[in-house]
Amino acid sequence: MSKKKKKLKAKDISRSRKTRRAGKKAKSVASPKPSYNKEYNGVLTRAQDFLDKGKNDEALEEVDQLLTPEIREADLMAFIFASRISAFANANLKNYNQAAETALQALKLDNNLLDFYYILTFSYLAMEEYSLAEVYANKFFELASEQSQDWTSPHMMAETRTKTHLVYNFLGIALREQERFNEAGQAYEKSYKANSNYSPAYVNHAKLLHGMGDDSGACSVLDLAAENGIEAEEINMLRNAYEPKPGVSVCMIVKNEEKMLDRCLSSVKGFADEIIVVDTGSTDSTVQIAESHGAKVYHHEWEDDFSKARNQSLQYAAKEWIFILDADEELNIDDFSLLQELTEQKKYDLVSINVYNVGPEGTVISSFLPSIRMFRRETGAHYHGSVHNQLKFDEEKYRVVRANVRLKHYGYGLDPESMKRKVARSKALLKKQIAEEPDNYFAHFNLAQLYRGESTHPDADQCKKIIEHASVVVENADPYKNGQRHLHLMSLHQLATAYFYLDDYDKAIEVCKKAIEYKSDFLDPIITLGHIYSRKRDLEEARSWFMKYLDALEKFDESEETDQIILLNLRSKHIAYYGLALISEYEGKPGEASSWFRKCLEEDPDYLDARFRSGRIEYNQGNTQDALNHLKTEVRVKPDNWAAYYIIGEIYTRMKQYDSAEEAYLMALKNCEDDPNLLYSLARLYFDTNRPEEAMKFLDMIREK
């Protein structure tokens, strides 16, 4: 703290020296013109220097000796300059009331002093007196427009008029807080027009427009800032935040989908910006359900052409991106953020996602397919083919990205009657298409696929039809060309299936190995070879292929799969384990077989007779309780498995729990009345429990049979 100074006497002030640079914080913008009295001039110069350096308390102490009635009467300019420094220092110290009071007192002496209107605008804004801040800002502009360019004018305190951009920004804030948003925007615009390098005005204007819902306008303001050379981090951050997000049009075609449509449309809530539904003649509540979800519904007559209907839906889409969805599908809500990121990136134009076909149980994945479901509208992508339509686009111009987005398709989990109608409709359309285009290998592939899917064990006639149509694809589709490769590979596996069920194992092996030559991690033919060699009783080779399947599956990442292959065995680990268990069982290795069965049951607790076989092995090895646990679960799930009940009866007989044994034997008898071992066990039980007449009844049955 400086030593206390003696009180100064009023003297004239010299006006010969140049002004000093502006102070900080509250934007002090002038220095005193020197007084004729060197002592006054020295005080003001020291005070201004303190103010410039941010030493506001020292500045106030220095000028306090000039803020007296005597100095005001004797040397007005010295008093006004001292008031100015005091007002700025108090504002910097957040003593806004004192700063405003000092400025108002100075203006009573001379109401043409810009600095004090500036400090009043600043102080009242800080005190949230927005209407007063507006009043003094307008006074500032009125006075600034009237004053000449004479910088030596006693009313023109140095460079304040060049700071109009600051006051416009203050005014914008005051107007914004009064919810006069349009006027606030005009004030901000005047601010950065007055000084194109002043970033706060751009930022405030952009934030204002964003708050008004005008992100496009906000981005234009921020772009202007960038054009004017402003590289502030906040400008870039706001530009990224306010850039309008690309919209998504979900496009669908429907007819009588009331059972599944609500689930489907609920799954895209929060992702779709608009839902386009082309209805081709629904007679149920499909249209009402669609409209309840805000969908735009358009009605078109069904013309036996899926692509035509699909393309009609695309014509109504207005957003930048299109997402294709069917009524029997459900989008995974956890993938919305990834989809949003994909719409915002600039590198790719089409997105291939993971479609999982769900079986009748609703949760079991029956097959998997990478499928292009989202694309930019500008690509002009469209569909071709009357059934199982294909997406067509310029593959040289536009790029596809694979994304780990999950979509469940429930279309193969319909009730038997609905599936029968669906297959019949598709068959008719495919046959018509093939009649018109005999070399259309995509149609041949889909027809072969339908024949293969008609039964879990296709008969000879179905197998011949599969071979007929799959052969056309293999002959005409190039396994090395995009758009054809996946069809060639899948048709090879179609042929393998048909040859397998025709017991032509050598041909089945040949086409499987050919498919694997083209695609070494093609899961379907790999596991199929395990089945084929099992049938041939070549157990070592079968084991080898089941193990290769497990290894390939471990390394397989569906999000990286680029071939659009419908994989039937993406989730078939339990099948490979079961095959390995059977091999071990055939080889007389019960411990090894039990281990494989256990792995199988961990993957699928109800797969075929794995639990029964595992229980039987445990029984034969003397592991009574483990056997009982497996077999009880088996009969709970499959109450017609008489053999499981029979072994349960044997276990209880060993344990001398005859009532439980009898109950199990009789349950077995309901489903198998002529097995001599079962009849003998019942006879033995009745002898052991002193019921000879009942025992003889079952012995007589054995003799009769």
XYZ file of C-alpha atoms in Angstrom:
705
model
C 0.000 0.000 0.000
C 1.431 3.402 -0.946
C 2.018 6.014 1.645
C -0.848 8.427 2.320
C -0.545 11.396 0.012
C -1.140 14.992 0.880
C -4.425 16.489 -0.312
C -4.019 18.180 -3.682
C -5.173 21.600 -4.599
C -7.309 22.247 -7.669
C -5.190 23.252 -10.663
C -5.686 23.398 -14.418
C -5.092 20.175 -16.306
C -2.735 20.038 -19.294
C -4.046 18.410 -22.530
C -0.823 17.839 -24.410
C 0.066 14.162 -23.871
C -1.169 11.182 -25.875
C -3.839 8.868 -24.476
C -2.856 5.553 -22.945
C -4.143 2.098 -23.894
C -7.456 0.775 -22.575
C -7.763 -0.834 -19.162
C -8.863 -4.446 -18.586
C -12.009 -6.268 -17.468
C -14.665 -3.553 -17.706
C -12.886 -2.267 -20.788
C -11.430 1.060 -19.637
C -10.683 2.767 -22.900
C -8.970 6.092 -22.193
C -6.144 7.744 -20.301
C -6.256 11.248 -18.904
C -5.010 14.165 -20.850
C -2.264 15.598 -18.609
C -3.063 18.461 -16.264
C -1.187 21.721 -16.309
C -0.585 20.868 -12.697
C 2.072 18.200 -12.761
C 0.957 16.834 -9.407
C -2.657 16.201 -10.659
C -1.325 14.732 -13.827
C 0.988 12.425 -11.925
C -1.891 11.138 -9.760
C -4.087 10.411 -12.773
C -1.256 8.782 -14.681
C -0.370 6.507 -11.756
C -4.036 5.624 -11.206
C -4.512 4.760 -14.886
C -1.402 2.618 -14.784
C -2.759 0.731 -11.756
C -6.066 0.267 -13.583
C -4.323 -1.043 -16.708
C -2.442 -3.586 -14.603
C -5.586 -4.770 -12.824
C -4.574 -3.175 -9.505
C -8.003 -1.744 -8.939
C -7.711 -1.086 -5.192
C -4.524 0.943 -5.746
C -6.208 2.860 -8.581
C -9.122 3.772 -6.289
C -6.798 4.899 -3.493
C -4.839 7.037 -5.916
C -7.816 8.922 -7.407
C -9.692 9.260 -4.125
C -7.728 12.436 -3.361
C -9.084 14.048 -6.546
C -12.734 13.163 -5.932
C -13.479 16.165 -3.721
C -15.837 19.133 -4.104
C -12.836 21.448 -4.186
C -11.211 19.667 -7.126
C -14.600 19.437 -8.902
C -15.113 23.204 -8.578
C -11.556 24.206 -9.423
C -10.630 21.631 -12.136
C -13.615 19.838 -13.675
C -11.570 17.762 -16.138
C -9.335 16.387 -13.375
C -12.435 15.469 -11.365
C -14.120 13.765 -14.388
C -11.033 11.745 -15.281
C -10.703 10.657 -11.663
C -14.417 9.675 -11.671
C -13.878 7.665 -14.806
C -10.995 5.671 -13.279
C -13.011 5.145 -10.100
C -16.043 3.863 -12.044
C -13.975 1.373 -14.037
C -12.048 0.156 -10.983
C -15.263 -0.392 -9.002
C -16.828 -2.250 -11.918
C -13.756 -4.481 -12.111
C -14.100 -5.148 -8.384
C -17.813 -5.983 -8.943
C -18.843 -2.954 -6.927
C -21.445 -2.294 -9.597
C -23.666 0.000 -7.515
C -20.713 2.238 -6.703
C -19.545 2.218 -10.331
C -23.012 3.220 -11.534
C -23.370 5.921 -8.873
C -20.002 7.437 -9.817
C -20.938 7.401 -13.529
C -24.317 9.040 -12.869
C -22.694 11.806 -10.780
C -20.205 12.490 -13.588
C -22.995 12.703 -16.183
C -24.701 15.381 -14.089
C -21.628 17.500 -14.756
C -21.480 16.673 -18.477
C -24.056 14.360 -20.114
C -22.015 13.911 -23.289
C -19.418 11.542 -21.854
C -19.487 8.170 -23.674
C -17.348 6.340 -21.133
C -19.957 6.729 -18.432
C -22.817 5.438 -20.606
C -20.584 2.500 -21.355
C -19.920 1.811 -17.676
C -23.614 2.233 -16.813
C -24.627 -0.292 -19.468
C -22.017 -2.739 -18.197
C -22.882 -2.266 -14.495
C -26.657 -2.485 -14.849
C -26.269 -5.587 -16.997
C -24.139 -7.177 -14.267
C -26.771 -6.228 -11.680
C -29.464 -7.820 -13.901
C -31.202 -4.472 -14.283
C -31.807 -5.253 -17.929
C -34.195 -2.425 -18.767
C -31.738 0.146 -17.370
C -28.866 -1.501 -19.265
C -30.960 -1.121 -22.431
C -31.653 2.572 -21.692
C -27.999 3.486 -21.249
C -26.873 1.388 -24.219
C -29.259 3.341 -26.434
C -28.000 6.611 -24.898
C -24.489 5.476 -25.771
C -25.400 4.831 -29.430
C -27.297 8.128 -29.709
C -24.375 10.101 -28.425
C -21.789 8.146 -30.437
C -23.636 8.823 -33.682
C -23.821 12.559 -32.973
C -20.198 13.169 -32.026
C -17.618 14.136 -34.578
C -14.372 12.382 -35.305
C -12.511 14.992 -33.300
C -10.666 12.793 -30.875
C -9.388 15.842 -28.975
C -12.921 16.931 -28.051
C -13.241 17.363 -24.277
C -16.472 15.306 -24.455
C -14.852 12.473 -26.348
C -12.909 10.497 -23.804
C -10.376 8.849 -26.092
C -11.447 5.688 -27.974
C -14.755 4.734 -26.388
C -16.686 5.127 -29.627
C -14.600 2.385 -31.253
C -15.980 -0.030 -28.643
C -19.567 0.078 -29.886
C -19.427 -3.660 -30.647
C -19.109 -4.309 -26.898
C -22.153 -2.188 -26.110
C -24.194 -3.873 -28.864
C -23.311 -7.218 -27.277
C -24.376 -5.893 -23.843
C -27.618 -4.675 -25.363
C -28.214 -8.071 -26.979
C -27.863 -9.783 -23.601
C -30.238 -7.307 -21.950
C -32.853 -7.787 -24.662
C -32.482 -11.563 -24.558
C -33.105 -11.582 -20.811
C -36.269 -9.567 -21.457
C -37.290 -12.291 -23.947
C -37.176 -9.859 -26.856
C -35.342 -12.418 -28.919
C -35.594 -10.890 -32.383
C -34.288 -7.520 -31.137
C -31.519 -9.310 -29.240
C -30.472 -11.078 -32.440
C -30.322 -7.742 -34.278
C -28.122 -6.306 -31.516
C -25.712 -9.256 -31.681
C -25.547 -8.937 -35.456
C -24.684 -5.231 -35.147
C -21.981 -6.177 -32.667
C -20.066 -8.494 -34.979
C -20.677 -6.223 -37.949
C -19.041 -3.424 -35.969
C -16.089 -5.715 -35.196
C -15.898 -8.884 -37.279
C -13.256 -10.352 -34.931
C -15.397 -10.159 -31.809
C -16.271 -13.811 -31.121
C -18.633 -13.407 -28.094
C -21.276 -11.751 -30.277
C -21.237 -14.649 -32.742
C -21.471 -17.129 -29.869
C -24.334 -15.270 -28.167
C -26.252 -14.914 -31.422
C -25.814 -18.612 -32.246
C -26.951 -19.668 -28.782
C -29.969 -17.399 -29.058
C -30.999 -18.883 -32.412
C -30.467 -22.431 -31.097
C -32.730 -21.639 -28.158
C -35.348 -20.420 -30.639
C -35.121 -23.739 -32.497
C -33.268 -22.283 -35.487
C -30.173 -24.482 -35.644
C -29.722 -23.734 -39.318
C -29.525 -20.014 -38.568
C -27.194 -20.665 -35.638
C -24.842 -22.611 -37.896
C -24.892 -19.783 -40.470
C -23.753 -17.325 -37.790
C -20.971 -19.668 -36.684
C -19.935 -20.226 -40.307
C -19.668 -16.441 -40.717
C -17.378 -16.337 -37.680
C -15.162 -18.977 -39.261
C -15.132 -17.078 -42.577
C -13.934 -14.010 -40.689
C -10.972 -15.954 -39.364
C -12.184 -16.670 -35.834
C -10.835 -20.030 -34.646
C -12.223 -20.026 -31.097
C -12.750 -23.515 -29.662
C -16.271 -22.606 -28.544
C -17.209 -21.644 -32.110
C -16.194 -25.096 -33.351
C -17.893 -26.889 -30.472
C -21.172 -25.064 -31.046
C -20.955 -25.639 -34.792
C -20.739 -29.390 -34.203
C -23.482 -29.318 -31.590
C -25.941 -27.234 -33.617
C -25.389 -28.748 -37.028
C -28.802 -30.107 -37.965
C -28.849 -33.868 -37.553
C -29.714 -35.776 -40.728
C -33.270 -37.051 -40.596
C -34.336 -40.664 -41.129
C -37.403 -41.847 -43.021
C -38.462 -45.365 -42.011
C -40.157 -46.861 -45.074
C -42.486 -49.874 -44.935
C -44.998 -51.809 -46.999
C -47.795 -53.579 -45.124
C -50.959 -55.597 -45.509
C -52.957 -57.051 -42.607
C -50.108 -56.825 -40.107
C -52.083 -55.973 -36.964
C -50.465 -58.779 -34.945
C -46.896 -57.537 -35.345
C -47.034 -53.881 -36.404
C -47.289 -52.287 -32.964
C -44.107 -54.017 -31.750
C -42.323 -53.042 -34.948
C -43.236 -49.345 -34.861
C -42.576 -49.104 -31.120
C -39.025 -50.290 -31.801
C -38.198 -47.230 -33.978
C -39.719 -44.614 -31.682
C -37.000 -42.078 -30.975
C -35.043 -43.047 -34.085
C -37.414 -42.358 -36.981
C -38.025 -38.723 -37.931
C -40.890 -39.872 -40.116
C -42.551 -43.212 -40.826
C -43.769 -43.895 -44.329
C -46.239 -46.767 -44.677
C -47.562 -47.990 -48.013
C -50.634 -50.115 -47.323
C -51.569 -52.529 -50.107
C -55.112 -53.367 -49.020
C -55.342 -54.119 -45.320
C -58.753 -55.204 -44.040
C -57.785 -55.390 -40.352
C -56.609 -52.617 -37.972
C -53.176 -52.223 -39.607
C -53.803 -48.664 -40.829
C -55.156 -47.495 -37.467
C -52.127 -48.936 -35.647
C -49.759 -47.235 -38.092
C -51.500 -43.878 -37.703
C -51.454 -44.195 -33.899
C -47.649 -44.188 -34.168
C -47.704 -41.014 -36.280
C -47.028 -42.818 -39.565
C -47.928 -41.261 -42.894
C -50.061 -43.910 -44.576
C -50.436 -44.105 -48.360
C -52.741 -46.553 -50.095
C -51.698 -48.473 -53.215
C -53.256 -51.476 -54.873
C -51.263 -54.691 -54.535
C -49.825 -55.711 -57.927
C -47.984 -58.922 -56.994
C -44.713 -57.008 -56.978
C -42.845 -56.331 -53.740
C -40.265 -54.093 -55.403
C -42.911 -51.861 -56.922
C -44.571 -51.374 -53.530
C -41.204 -50.843 -51.859
C -40.193 -48.217 -54.427
C -43.521 -46.461 -53.935
C -42.681 -46.065 -50.238
C -39.287 -44.566 -51.146
C -40.952 -41.885 -53.263
C -42.709 -40.450 -50.211
C -39.553 -40.231 -48.070
C -38.443 -36.656 -47.350
C -35.459 -37.137 -45.038
C -31.789 -37.504 -45.930
C -31.601 -41.165 -44.893
C -33.996 -44.050 -45.562
C -34.309 -47.075 -43.285
C -36.126 -50.149 -44.648
C -38.261 -52.057 -42.179
C -40.906 -54.784 -42.358
C -43.850 -55.208 -40.024
C -42.493 -58.519 -38.711
C -39.197 -56.944 -37.627
C -37.928 -55.206 -34.514
C -34.972 -52.826 -34.268
C -32.715 -53.065 -31.218
C -33.172 -49.855 -29.230
C -29.623 -50.113 -27.840
C -28.270 -49.461 -31.337
C -29.952 -46.056 -31.842
C -26.828 -44.097 -30.888
C -24.713 -46.042 -33.387
C -27.296 -45.469 -36.119
C -27.322 -41.742 -35.327
C -23.528 -41.627 -35.614
C -23.772 -43.358 -38.978
C -26.216 -40.763 -40.292
C -23.826 -37.968 -39.280
C -20.693 -39.379 -40.913
C -19.727 -38.308 -44.440
C -17.689 -41.248 -45.709
C -20.345 -43.903 -46.378
C -23.691 -43.800 -48.156
C -25.258 -47.186 -47.363
C -25.311 -49.196 -44.135
C -25.399 -52.984 -43.896
C -26.751 -54.256 -40.572
C -27.272 -57.642 -38.894
C -30.663 -59.268 -39.452
C -31.394 -62.212 -37.161
C -34.184 -64.560 -38.173
C -35.990 -65.653 -35.022
C -37.594 -69.068 -34.729
C -41.079 -69.935 -33.466
C -39.953 -69.702 -29.854
C -39.418 -65.960 -30.307
C -35.885 -65.821 -28.932
C -33.949 -68.580 -30.698
C -31.877 -67.273 -33.613
C -32.530 -69.567 -36.543
C -30.345 -67.762 -39.092
C -28.369 -64.595 -39.743
C -28.034 -62.233 -42.691
C -26.031 -59.027 -43.302
C -28.454 -56.726 -45.102
C -28.293 -53.163 -46.443
C -31.187 -51.486 -44.671
C -30.188 -47.810 -44.503
C -29.035 -45.531 -47.302
C -28.940 -41.880 -48.311
C -31.916 -40.822 -50.389
C -29.568 -39.085 -52.840
C -28.049 -42.442 -53.865
C -31.200 -43.230 -55.818
C -31.105 -46.783 -54.456
C -34.201 -48.759 -55.444
C -35.527 -52.310 -55.510
C -35.796 -54.898 -58.261
C -37.588 -58.256 -58.334
C -41.225 -59.087 -57.693
C -40.426 -61.129 -54.568
C -37.346 -61.157 -52.271
C -36.457 -57.833 -53.905
C -32.846 -56.777 -54.396
C -31.484 -53.304 -53.673
C -29.870 -51.692 -56.712
C -27.446 -48.747 -56.558
C -24.281 -47.472 -58.221
C -21.665 -49.656 -56.490
C -18.746 -47.734 -57.990
C -19.993 -44.345 -56.801
C -21.435 -45.111 -53.376
C -19.808 -46.876 -50.431
C -21.281 -49.414 -48.010
C -20.289 -49.736 -44.354
C -20.957 -52.756 -42.107
C -22.383 -51.858 -38.728
C -23.125 -53.923 -35.642
C -26.776 -52.872 -35.624
C -29.231 -55.641 -34.739
C -32.621 -56.291 -36.259
C -34.845 -59.223 -35.301
C -36.999 -60.758 -38.020
C -39.950 -62.811 -36.787
C -41.266 -63.755 -40.223
C -40.222 -67.404 -39.937
C -41.791 -67.808 -36.507
C -45.398 -67.639 -37.692
C -47.998 -70.268 -36.919
C -48.038 -73.210 -39.386
C -51.092 -72.005 -41.287
C -49.701 -68.490 -41.762
C -46.349 -69.892 -42.863
C -48.078 -72.156 -45.350
C -49.908 -69.192 -46.909
C -46.732 -67.095 -46.951
C -44.714 -69.828 -48.682
C -47.482 -70.486 -51.225
C -47.677 -66.791 -52.113
C -43.910 -66.501 -52.500
C -43.720 -69.674 -54.594
C -46.365 -68.412 -56.991
C -44.616 -65.066 -57.454
C -41.208 -66.714 -57.957
C -42.525 -69.195 -60.491
C -44.144 -66.344 -62.400
C -40.885 -64.376 -62.307
C -38.873 -67.371 -63.540
C -41.380 -67.939 -66.367
C -40.788 -64.344 -67.464
C -37.042 -64.375 -66.765
C -35.735 -67.975 -67.019
C -32.130 -66.915 -66.315
C -32.958 -64.872 -63.229
C -30.693 -66.771 -60.833
C -31.809 -64.668 -57.850
C -35.356 -65.964 -58.333
C -34.028 -69.524 -58.746
C -32.079 -69.159 -55.498
C -35.127 -67.996 -53.569
C -37.286 -70.803 -54.937
C -34.663 -73.392 -53.960
C -34.562 -71.776 -50.524
C -38.325 -72.132 -50.173
C -38.198 -75.822 -51.094
C -35.398 -76.380 -48.607
C -37.336 -74.630 -45.842
C -40.571 -76.558 -46.365
C -39.393 -79.376 -44.144
C -36.635 -80.093 -41.656
C -36.078 -83.332 -43.636
C -36.956 -82.647 -47.294
C -38.196 -85.656 -49.221
C -36.816 -86.885 -52.542
C -39.152 -84.706 -54.624
C -38.234 -81.575 -52.679
C -34.533 -82.427 -52.942
C -34.761 -82.748 -56.720
C -36.416 -79.315 -56.965
C -33.731 -77.821 -54.745
C -31.041 -79.286 -57.014
C -32.833 -78.045 -60.137
C -32.981 -74.407 -59.061
C -29.748 -74.217 -57.049
C -27.837 -75.583 -60.044
C -29.019 -72.646 -62.177
C -27.526 -70.261 -59.614
C -24.207 -72.119 -59.344
C -23.882 -72.150 -63.132
C -24.694 -68.454 -63.632
C -23.649 -66.520 -60.494
C -19.954 -65.597 -60.293
C -18.442 -66.481 -56.874
C -15.851 -63.719 -57.326
C -18.236 -60.893 -58.202
C -20.082 -58.608 -55.776
C -23.825 -59.105 -55.879
C -23.419 -62.686 -57.132
C -20.871 -64.278 -54.816
C -23.239 -64.763 -51.861
C -25.863 -66.416 -54.082
C -23.318 -68.839 -55.543
C -22.049 -69.806 -52.092
C -25.491 -70.268 -50.562
C -26.641 -72.332 -53.534
C -23.696 -74.674 -53.057
C -24.956 -75.289 -49.554
C -28.498 -75.775 -50.876
C -27.114 -78.523 -53.116
C -25.254 -80.058 -50.165
C -28.501 -80.227 -48.183
C -30.358 -81.900 -51.027
C -27.603 -84.476 -51.701
C -27.374 -85.195 -47.960
C -31.058 -86.103 -47.706
C -30.792 -88.140 -50.891
C -27.987 -90.083 -49.146
C -25.570 -89.021 -51.895
C -22.843 -88.216 -49.400
C -19.951 -87.969 -51.854
C -21.669 -85.205 -53.870
C -22.664 -83.454 -50.656
C -19.028 -83.493 -49.526
C -17.867 -82.205 -52.915
C -20.108 -79.121 -52.953
C -19.436 -78.335 -49.282
C -15.693 -78.342 -49.845
C -16.122 -76.209 -52.976
C -18.028 -73.608 -50.907
C -15.279 -73.637 -48.257
C -12.654 -73.089 -50.965
C -14.406 -69.832 -51.835
C -15.021 -68.836 -48.209
C -12.915 -70.536 -45.561
C -15.122 -69.409 -42.630
C -18.444 -70.372 -44.255
C -20.009 -71.905 -41.151
C -22.875 -73.785 -42.820
C -20.902 -76.206 -45.026
C -18.297 -76.692 -42.272
C -20.824 -78.076 -39.782
C -22.671 -79.910 -42.560
C -19.499 -81.870 -43.284
C -19.536 -82.982 -39.641
C -23.054 -84.382 -40.167
C -22.171 -86.026 -43.482
C -19.114 -87.837 -42.140
C -21.127 -88.907 -39.070
C -23.652 -90.535 -41.417
C -20.794 -92.243 -43.256
C -19.513 -93.462 -39.858
C -16.177 -91.808 -40.584
C -15.993 -90.647 -36.991
C -12.518 -89.135 -37.007
C -13.350 -86.973 -40.019
C -16.700 -86.018 -38.490
C -14.996 -85.016 -35.253
C -12.484 -82.947 -37.223
C -15.224 -80.923 -38.976
C -17.258 -80.329 -35.824
C -14.107 -79.013 -34.161
C -13.350 -76.844 -37.214
C -16.843 -75.405 -36.934
C -16.339 -74.507 -33.267
C -12.994 -72.894 -34.073
C -14.437 -70.913 -37.018
C -17.397 -69.820 -34.900
C -15.078 -68.605 -32.143
C -13.286 -66.351 -34.650
C -16.413 -65.258 -36.515
C -17.596 -61.670 -35.959
C -20.940 -61.008 -37.605
C -20.365 -57.242 -37.511
C -17.375 -57.768 -39.838
C -19.191 -60.107 -42.240
C -19.375 -58.513 -45.698
C -20.831 -61.393 -47.727
C -24.619 -61.123 -47.635
C -25.012 -64.792 -46.796
C -27.978 -66.134 -44.880
C -26.137 -68.119 -42.221
C -28.179 -70.990 -40.830
C -25.585 -71.974 -38.239
C -24.520 -68.780 -36.555
C -25.859 -70.157 -33.269
C -25.268 -73.901 -33.694
C -22.592 -74.529 -31.110
C -24.949 -76.917 -29.293
C -25.370 -78.949 -32.490
C -21.615 -79.388 -32.871
C -21.325 -80.396 -29.199
C -24.132 -82.913 -29.666
C -22.399 -84.382 -32.710
C -19.139 -84.703 -30.800
C -20.994 -86.333 -27.891
C -22.566 -88.941 -30.203
C -19.163 -89.726 -31.700
C -17.704 -90.273 -28.223
C -20.693 -92.429 -27.302
C -20.259 -94.589 -30.418
C -16.582 -94.969 -29.565
C -17.408 -96.179 -26.074
C -16.092 -93.113 -24.259
C -18.923 -92.275 -21.845
C -16.953 -89.732 -19.799
C -16.003 -87.774 -22.907
C -19.543 -88.069 -24.265
C -20.966 -86.801 -20.970
C -18.683 -83.757 -21.123
C -19.854 -82.876 -24.651
C -23.502 -83.403 -23.708
C -23.016 -81.078 -20.769
C -21.685 -78.357 -23.087
C -24.605 -78.958 -25.427
C -27.117 -78.521 -22.602
C -25.417 -75.316 -21.442
C -26.120 -73.859 -24.884
C -29.610 -75.343 -25.319
C -31.125 -77.125 -22.287
C -33.794 -78.846 -24.415
C -31.849 -79.860 -27.499
C -33.086 -83.160 -28.947
C -32.400 -86.026 -26.538
C -29.141 -84.618 -25.139
C -30.489 -84.520 -21.591
C -31.857 -88.066 -21.840
C -28.596 -89.397 -23.277
C -26.620 -87.573 -20.614
C -28.885 -89.015 -17.907
C -28.504 -92.511 -19.335
C -24.703 -92.205 -19.338
C -24.711 -90.997 -15.728
C -26.995 -93.926 -14.787
C -24.733 -96.460 -16.463
C -21.740 -94.962 -14.665
C -23.502 -95.222 -11.319
C -23.985 -91.476 -10.840
C -27.525 -91.937 -9.594
C -28.358 -88.417 -8.456
C -26.935 -86.732 -11.574
C -28.846 -89.197 -13.726
C -32.054 -88.533 -11.813
C -31.654 -84.754 -12.174
C -31.208 -85.009 -15.950
C -34.047 -87.476 -16.465
C -36.563 -85.643 -14.302
C -35.922 -82.485 -16.292
C -36.256 -84.491 -19.492
C -39.713 -85.844 -18.663
C -40.863 -82.447 -17.437
C -40.051 -80.975 -20.846
C -40.850 -84.107 -22.896
C -43.494 -86.114 -21.006
C -43.768 -88.658 -23.831
C -40.185 -89.893 -23.394
C -41.048 -93.328 -21.987
C -37.411 -94.455 -21.893
C -36.545 -91.595 -19.512
C -39.392 -92.658 -17.200
C -38.189 -96.248 -17.447
C -34.657 -95.365 -16.278
C -36.121 -93.213 -13.471
C -38.067 -96.308 -12.391
C -34.871 -98.370 -12.446
C -33.086 -95.791 -10.291
C -35.879 -95.717 -7.703
C -35.974 -99.527 -7.690
C -32.264 -99.588 -6.858
C -32.952 -97.085 -4.100
C -35.872 -99.324 -2.888
C -38.272 -96.398 -3.283
C -40.905 -98.658 -4.781
C -43.819 -96.240 -4.870
C -41.793 -93.729 -6.914
C -40.480 -96.543 -9.086
C -44.000 -97.831 -9.777
C -45.214 -94.331 -10.687
C -42.313 -93.879 -13.147
C -42.812 -97.334 -14.750
C -46.541 -96.725 -15.240
C -45.835 -93.321 -16.878
C -43.483 -95.121 -19.230
C -46.171 -97.734 -19.934
C -48.590 -94.997 -21.091
C -46.280 -94.206 -23.994
C -44.882 -97.693 -24.660
C -46.970 -100.810 -23.970
C -44.885 -103.479 -25.626
C -41.293 -103.056 -24.467
C -40.389 -106.395 -22.773
C -37.777 -104.813 -20.496
C -40.333 -102.366 -19.141
C -42.918 -105.130 -18.629
C -40.344 -107.319 -16.908
C -39.299 -104.452 -14.582
C -42.918 -103.958 -13.554
C -43.368 -107.698 -12.905
C -40.190 -107.743 -10.836
C -41.345 -104.703 -8.858
C -44.665 -106.359 -7.991
C -42.927 -109.599 -6.931
C -40.555 -107.595 -4.744
C -43.502 -105.809 -3.113
C -45.521 -109.038 -2.543
C -48.112 -108.450 -5.255
C -47.778 -111.694 -7.248
C -51.093 -111.431 -9.085
C -50.138 -108.063 -10.621
C -46.668 -109.420 -11.369
C -48.170 -112.406 -13.248
C -50.316 -110.049 -15.341
C -47.181 -108.417 -16.795
C -45.416 -111.760 -17.255
C -48.434 -112.956 -19.247
C -48.165 -109.844 -21.392
C -44.537 -110.660 -22.093
C -45.463 -114.234 -23.159
C -48.218 -112.918 -25.447
C -45.814 -110.557 -27.166
